[in-house]
Tab-separated table of C-alpha atoms in Angstrom:
chain	number	residue	atom	x	y	z
A	1	MET	CA	157.620	3.691	263.725
A	2	ASP	CA	155.999	6.282	265.998
A	3	THR	CA	155.405	9.975	265.389
A	4	VAL	CA	154.543	13.178	267.237
A	5	PRO	CA	150.979	14.361	268.018
A	6	GLU	CA	148.961	16.046	265.263
A	7	THR	CA	149.403	19.548	266.714
A	8	SER	CA	148.343	22.474	264.444
A	9	TRP	CA	147.314	20.329	261.470
A	10	THR	CA	144.529	21.867	259.375
A	11	ASN	CA	144.397	19.087	256.776
A	12	PRO	CA	143.480	15.578	258.007
A	13	PRO	CA	146.813	14.392	259.432
A	14	TRP	CA	146.184	10.654	259.068
A	15	THR	CA	144.856	10.782	255.492
A	16	PRO	CA	147.716	10.463	252.992
A	17	ARG	CA	147.524	12.758	249.971
A	18	ILE	CA	149.690	12.714	246.868
A	19	MET	CA	149.995	16.037	245.069
A	20	ASP	CA	152.516	16.792	242.322
A	21	GLY	CA	154.612	13.774	243.195
A	22	VAL	CA	154.729	14.565	246.929
A	23	LEU	CA	153.199	12.441	249.693
A	24	HIS	CA	151.620	14.597	252.411
A	25	GLY	CA	150.513	13.519	255.891
A	26	LEU	CA	151.717	12.960	259.405
A	27	ARG	CA	154.396	10.197	259.468
A	28	SER	CA	155.038	10.483	255.715
A	29	VAL	CA	158.730	11.370	256.192
A	30	ASP	CA	159.169	10.521	259.883
A	31	MET	CA	159.024	7.528	259.783
A	32	LYS	CA	156.484	5.553	257.771
A	33	GLY	CA	157.876	6.531	254.365
A	34	PRO	CA	161.461	5.523	255.232
A	35	VAL	CA	160.223	2.357	256.966
A	36	ALA	CA	158.398	1.374	253.764
A	37	ALA	CA	161.544	2.054	251.717
A	38	CYS	CA	163.530	-0.210	254.065
A	39	ILE	CA	161.014	-3.024	253.747
A	40	ILE	CA	160.918	-2.825	249.956
A	41	ALA	CA	164.727	-2.707	249.798
A	42	ALA	CA	165.047	-5.787	252.004
A	43	ARG	CA	162.405	-7.748	250.094
A	44	GLY	CA	164.221	-7.217	246.795
A	45	LEU	CA	167.624	-8.477	247.926
A	46	PRO	CA	169.158	-11.687	246.553
A	47	ALA	CA	168.759	-14.693	248.834
A	48	ASN	CA	172.463	-14.665	249.724
A	49	VAL	CA	172.402	-11.092	251.077
A	50	PRO	CA	171.230	-11.032	254.694
A	51	ALA	CA	169.130	-8.171	256.008
A	52	THR	CA	167.516	-7.596	259.380
A	53	LEU	CA	164.717	-5.091	259.983
A	54	LEU	CA	164.701	-3.595	263.483
A	55	LEU	CA	161.335	-1.803	263.787
A	56	THR	CA	161.002	0.169	267.016
A	57	ALA	CA	158.452	2.254	268.887
A	58	ASP	CA	158.866	5.183	271.305
A	59	GLU	CA	161.731	6.745	269.351
A	60	GLU	CA	160.072	10.147	269.701
A	61	THR	CA	159.811	9.851	273.486
A	62	SER	CA	161.911	7.437	275.519
A	63	LYS	CA	163.819	5.357	272.916
A	64	GLN	CA	162.448	2.433	274.910
A	65	GLY	CA	161.880	0.218	271.861
A	66	ALA	CA	165.490	0.482	270.711
A	67	ARG	CA	166.729	0.159	274.289
A	68	ILE	CA	164.858	-3.122	274.715
A	69	ILE	CA	166.253	-4.469	271.443
A	70	ALA	CA	169.807	-3.503	272.385
A	71	ALA	CA	169.596	-4.905	275.909
A	72	GLN	CA	167.317	-7.927	275.565
A	73	SER	CA	166.998	-9.155	271.967
A	74	LYS	CA	168.745	-12.512	271.673
A	75	LEU	CA	168.084	-12.449	267.934
A	76	ALA	CA	169.783	-9.086	267.418
A	77	ALA	CA	172.732	-10.149	269.561
A	78	SER	CA	173.160	-13.412	267.639
A	79	LEU	CA	173.323	-11.893	264.159
A	80	GLY	CA	176.810	-10.441	264.340
A	81	LEU	CA	175.665	-7.226	262.683
A	82	GLN	CA	178.472	-5.255	261.025
A	83	GLY	CA	176.504	-2.036	260.855
A	84	ILE	CA	173.053	-0.503	261.200
A	85	VAL	CA	171.368	2.009	258.877
A	86	VAL	CA	169.011	4.190	260.909
A	87	ALA	CA	166.647	5.416	258.207
A	88	GLU	CA	165.795	8.892	259.498
A	89	PRO	CA	165.240	11.602	256.853
A	90	THR	CA	168.679	12.960	255.934
A	91	GLY	CA	168.225	13.756	252.243
A	92	LEU	CA	170.098	10.487	251.585
A	93	ALA	CA	173.278	12.071	252.950
A	94	PRO	CA	175.102	10.005	255.582
A	95	VAL	CA	175.009	11.345	259.133
A	96	ARG	CA	177.890	9.976	261.188
A	97	GLY	CA	176.825	11.305	264.571
A	98	HIS	CA	174.233	13.259	266.497
A	99	ARG	CA	173.373	14.590	269.907
A	100	SER	CA	171.416	12.652	272.518
A	101	HIS	CA	169.308	14.054	275.285
A	102	ILE	CA	168.704	14.183	278.988
A	103	GLU	CA	165.059	14.917	279.820
A	104	TYR	CA	164.537	16.642	283.143
A	105	THR	CA	161.170	16.855	284.908
A	106	ALA	CA	160.850	19.325	287.796
A	107	ILE	CA	157.671	19.218	289.889
A	108	ALA	CA	156.514	21.710	292.499
A	109	ARG	CA	153.507	21.064	294.683
A	110	GLY	CA	151.231	23.572	296.391
A	111	GLU	CA	147.760	23.633	297.872
A	112	GLN	CA	144.674	24.361	295.788
A	113	ALA	CA	142.266	27.062	296.919
A	114	HIS	CA	140.165	29.895	295.538
A	115	SER	CA	142.834	32.506	294.921
A	116	SER	CA	140.700	35.356	296.327
A	117	THR	CA	140.626	33.834	299.808
A	118	GLY	CA	144.325	34.213	300.498
A	119	LYS	CA	144.401	30.513	301.282
A	120	GLY	CA	146.281	27.804	299.460
A	121	LEU	CA	149.786	27.800	298.049
A	122	ASN	CA	150.661	28.424	294.408
A	123	ALA	CA	153.243	25.857	293.270
A	124	ASN	CA	154.505	28.245	290.605
A	125	TRP	CA	156.259	30.386	293.220
A	126	ALA	CA	158.708	27.508	293.764
A	127	LEU	CA	159.153	26.914	290.057
A	128	ILE	CA	159.882	30.534	289.143
A	129	PRO	CA	163.326	30.732	290.818
A	130	PHE	CA	164.168	27.307	289.387
A	131	MET	CA	163.230	28.503	285.898
A	132	ALA	CA	165.330	31.647	286.363
A	133	GLU	CA	168.348	29.397	286.928
A	134	MET	CA	167.383	27.337	283.870
A	135	LYS	CA	167.321	30.544	281.799
A	136	ALA	CA	170.882	31.255	282.943
A	137	ILE	CA	171.936	27.732	281.902
A	138	TYR	CA	170.190	28.178	278.548
A	139	GLU	CA	172.161	31.371	277.926
A	140	LYS	CA	175.442	29.763	278.999
A	141	LEU	CA	174.933	26.868	276.590
A	142	ARG	CA	174.011	29.210	273.760
A	143	PHE	CA	176.631	31.924	274.192
A	144	ASP	CA	179.634	30.381	275.990
A	145	PRO	CA	182.037	28.867	273.391
A	146	ALA	CA	183.264	26.411	276.018
A	147	TYR	CA	179.985	24.527	275.553
A	148	HIS	CA	179.931	24.676	271.748
A	149	ASP	CA	180.746	21.888	269.310
A	150	THR	CA	181.658	23.399	265.940
A	151	ALA	CA	181.134	20.044	264.212
A	152	TYR	CA	177.395	20.638	264.648
A	153	ASP	CA	174.921	23.140	263.249
A	154	PRO	CA	173.934	24.863	265.450
A	155	PRO	CA	177.090	24.519	267.562
A	156	PHE	CA	175.197	25.049	270.835
A	157	SER	CA	173.090	22.477	272.654
A	158	ASP	CA	169.309	22.468	272.668
A	159	PHE	CA	167.899	23.301	276.109
A	160	ASN	CA	164.153	23.497	275.544
A	161	LEU	CA	161.715	24.133	278.401
A	162	ILE	CA	157.940	23.660	278.623
A	163	ILE	CA	155.636	24.544	281.534
A	164	ASP	CA	152.433	22.784	282.592
A	165	ASN	CA	149.927	23.884	285.257
A	166	HIS	CA	147.713	20.913	284.360
A	167	GLY	CA	144.638	22.911	283.394
A	168	THR	CA	144.464	25.113	286.497
A	169	ALA	CA	142.143	28.133	286.119
A	170	VAL	CA	143.490	31.641	286.653
A	171	ASN	CA	141.442	32.126	289.849
A	172	VAL	CA	142.787	28.973	291.515
A	173	THR	CA	146.110	28.553	293.314
A	174	VAL	CA	148.187	25.973	291.458
A	175	ALA	CA	148.504	22.677	293.319
A	176	HIS	CA	150.753	20.931	290.795
A	177	ALA	CA	153.225	22.652	288.466
A	178	THR	CA	155.620	20.875	286.116
A	179	VAL	CA	158.579	21.985	284.044
A	180	ARG	CA	160.086	19.623	281.485
A	181	ILE	CA	163.424	20.281	279.804
A	182	LYS	CA	165.019	18.491	276.875
A	183	PHE	CA	168.776	18.938	276.956
A	184	ARG	CA	170.604	17.652	273.883
A	185	ARG	CA	174.349	17.353	274.293
A	186	SER	CA	177.289	16.374	272.085
A	187	ARG	CA	179.792	13.635	272.784
A	188	ARG	CA	182.811	15.937	272.832
A	189	VAL	CA	181.426	18.596	275.199
A	190	ASP	CA	181.819	18.151	278.956
A	191	VAL	CA	178.393	18.985	280.391
A	192	SER	CA	178.955	17.655	283.901
A	193	GLY	CA	178.869	21.238	285.214
A	194	ILE	CA	175.534	21.845	283.517
A	195	GLU	CA	174.052	18.677	284.991
A	196	ALA	CA	175.266	19.629	288.466
A	197	ALA	CA	173.793	23.132	288.091
A	198	VAL	CA	170.353	21.756	287.174
A	199	HIS	CA	170.284	19.546	290.266
A	200	ALA	CA	171.575	22.333	292.513
A	201	ALA	CA	168.874	24.711	291.278
A	202	ALA	CA	166.169	22.133	291.993
A	203	ASP	CA	167.502	21.554	295.507
A	204	CYS	CA	167.642	25.289	296.199
A	205	ALA	CA	164.081	25.887	294.937
A	206	GLY	CA	162.679	22.866	296.750
A	207	VAL	CA	161.286	21.157	293.661
A	208	THR	CA	161.412	17.452	292.892
A	209	LEU	CA	163.698	16.667	289.964
A	210	THR	CA	163.847	13.448	287.963
A	211	GLU	CA	165.745	12.697	284.779
A	212	ARG	CA	165.599	10.256	281.908
A	213	ARG	CA	168.542	9.993	279.574
A	214	GLU	CA	169.376	8.394	276.259
A	215	GLY	CA	172.603	6.564	275.611
A	216	THR	CA	175.887	8.286	274.873
A	217	PRO	CA	175.684	10.553	271.811
A	218	PRO	CA	176.640	8.287	268.881
A	219	GLU	CA	179.422	9.575	266.674
A	220	LEU	CA	181.598	7.630	264.255
A	221	PRO	CA	184.791	9.160	262.827
A	222	ALA	CA	184.656	10.279	259.213
A	223	ASP	CA	187.084	7.507	258.230
A	224	HIS	CA	185.050	4.699	259.802
A	225	PRO	CA	184.429	1.941	257.201
A	226	LEU	CA	180.626	2.200	257.506
A	227	ILE	CA	180.731	5.963	256.955
A	228	GLN	CA	183.155	5.639	254.055
A	229	LEU	CA	180.888	3.019	252.474
A	230	ALA	CA	177.847	5.283	252.805
A	231	VAL	CA	179.786	8.220	251.330
A	232	SER	CA	180.979	6.149	248.364
A	233	ILE	CA	177.460	4.882	247.582
A	234	THR	CA	175.614	8.179	248.025
A	235	GLY	CA	178.316	10.484	246.674
A	236	LYS	CA	177.581	12.870	249.558
A	237	LEU	CA	179.810	13.986	252.390
A	238	ALA	CA	179.082	12.733	255.891
A	239	ALA	CA	177.768	15.255	258.392
A	240	THR	CA	176.482	15.484	261.943
A	241	ALA	CA	172.948	16.323	263.086
A	242	PRO	CA	171.585	18.282	266.076
A	243	TYR	CA	168.643	15.918	266.666
A	244	GLY	CA	168.583	12.411	268.120
A	245	THR	CA	167.656	8.965	266.793
A	246	ASP	CA	167.550	5.341	267.922
A	247	ALA	CA	171.272	5.181	267.136
A	248	SER	CA	171.896	6.368	270.707
A	249	GLU	CA	170.703	2.912	271.822
A	250	LEU	CA	171.331	0.714	268.770
A	251	GLN	CA	175.031	1.631	268.721
A	252	ASP	CA	175.405	-0.943	271.512
A	253	ILE	CA	174.678	-3.640	268.898
A	254	ALA	CA	176.689	-2.326	265.951
A	255	PRO	CA	178.060	0.923	264.471
A	256	CYS	CA	175.277	3.147	263.106
A	257	VAL	CA	174.960	5.470	260.153
A	258	ILE	CA	171.868	7.656	259.939
A	259	LEU	CA	170.674	7.751	256.336
A	260	GLY	CA	167.243	8.019	254.785
A	261	PRO	CA	164.964	9.755	252.272
A	262	GLY	CA	163.350	13.155	252.680
A	263	THR	CA	164.229	16.144	254.803
A	264	ILE	CA	163.927	16.682	258.520
A	265	ALA	CA	162.727	20.231	257.750
A	266	THR	CA	159.080	19.181	257.409
A	267	ALA	CA	159.101	16.546	260.164
A	268	HIS	CA	157.284	17.519	263.381
A	269	THR	CA	155.368	20.214	261.485
A	270	PRO	CA	151.777	20.411	260.152
A	271	ARG	CA	153.304	20.385	256.654
A	272	GLU	CA	155.015	17.007	256.836
A	273	CYS	CA	155.671	15.516	253.398
A	274	VAL	CA	158.148	13.559	251.303
A	275	ALA	CA	158.706	13.367	247.561
A	276	LEU	CA	157.842	9.981	246.076
A	277	ALA	CA	161.044	10.205	244.043
A	278	ASP	CA	163.058	10.468	247.269
A	279	LEU	CA	161.416	7.348	248.680
A	280	ALA	CA	162.108	5.471	245.452
A	281	ALA	CA	165.734	6.673	245.355
A	282	ALA	CA	166.338	5.319	248.853
A	283	VAL	CA	165.602	1.721	247.853
A	284	PRO	CA	168.695	1.102	245.651
A	285	VAL	CA	170.885	2.984	248.149
A	286	PHE	CA	169.769	0.683	250.959
A	287	ARG	CA	170.286	-2.368	248.748
A	288	GLN	CA	173.807	-1.285	247.806
A	289	LEU	CA	174.715	-0.726	251.449
A	290	LEU	CA	173.390	-4.147	252.453
A	291	SER	CA	175.033	-5.910	249.511
A	292	ALA	CA	178.411	-4.245	250.114
A	293	GLY	CA	178.213	-4.911	253.826
A	294	SER	CA	177.663	-8.605	253.307
A	295	SER	CA	180.555	-9.081	250.874
């Protein structure tokens, strides 16, 4: 149910606006619109068709909500679920698999001082050689076919890096410098060498490295019954996606298909929107999936 921060919005992000049949606003397509479509679909089912709504938080960060459900929910474990529809925006085309990520945090520590005095220690000098090694890994992932998965678009893994000096002024030596990296990998690519290289670079540069990882990248074969059912109902071919969803955790409960209204193209942007017609079209699709799954 969560979303990303309202970065770069010029219109009020939390005020929904409908213009020409399109709902605009932060969370409209990722995920409040699809969540609403799920609720309406479930409420309109016949009494003999069971449906369970798993509403999670922290999907955009740690996947902690889904992880808690998968590991601790006695209710979810007792239901004998045959499949789970993860209602991310896919244009109502079934997604049978996606990447999942490892998030690395590298921290260097220095000593703060007025930079003109020649005192202190700038933590960035430890991070720079580490980041140079990360640039080499980024290029290897992007350009070495050995790390590509042609079932995905793009075929190379995401290896995105952000730097934080925690508000330090330019005339102050940096006492605390942080680099965070999101590394999305595919199930069929062996990235053990990449993981080892990240840790080796941190050791060599003398920075503290921690990691937080999602579950194994979820990926069902194209002939899996849940995927075939979704294809038959939607009339659209199953695909894979380069992003991640709660399926990386919820797959421990039941097989997952990612399927929902709207497009990921406007999610995480200051132009987030979804057509009302797409939200409405999702409701009968969800009902058909639930009805067929219970028969």
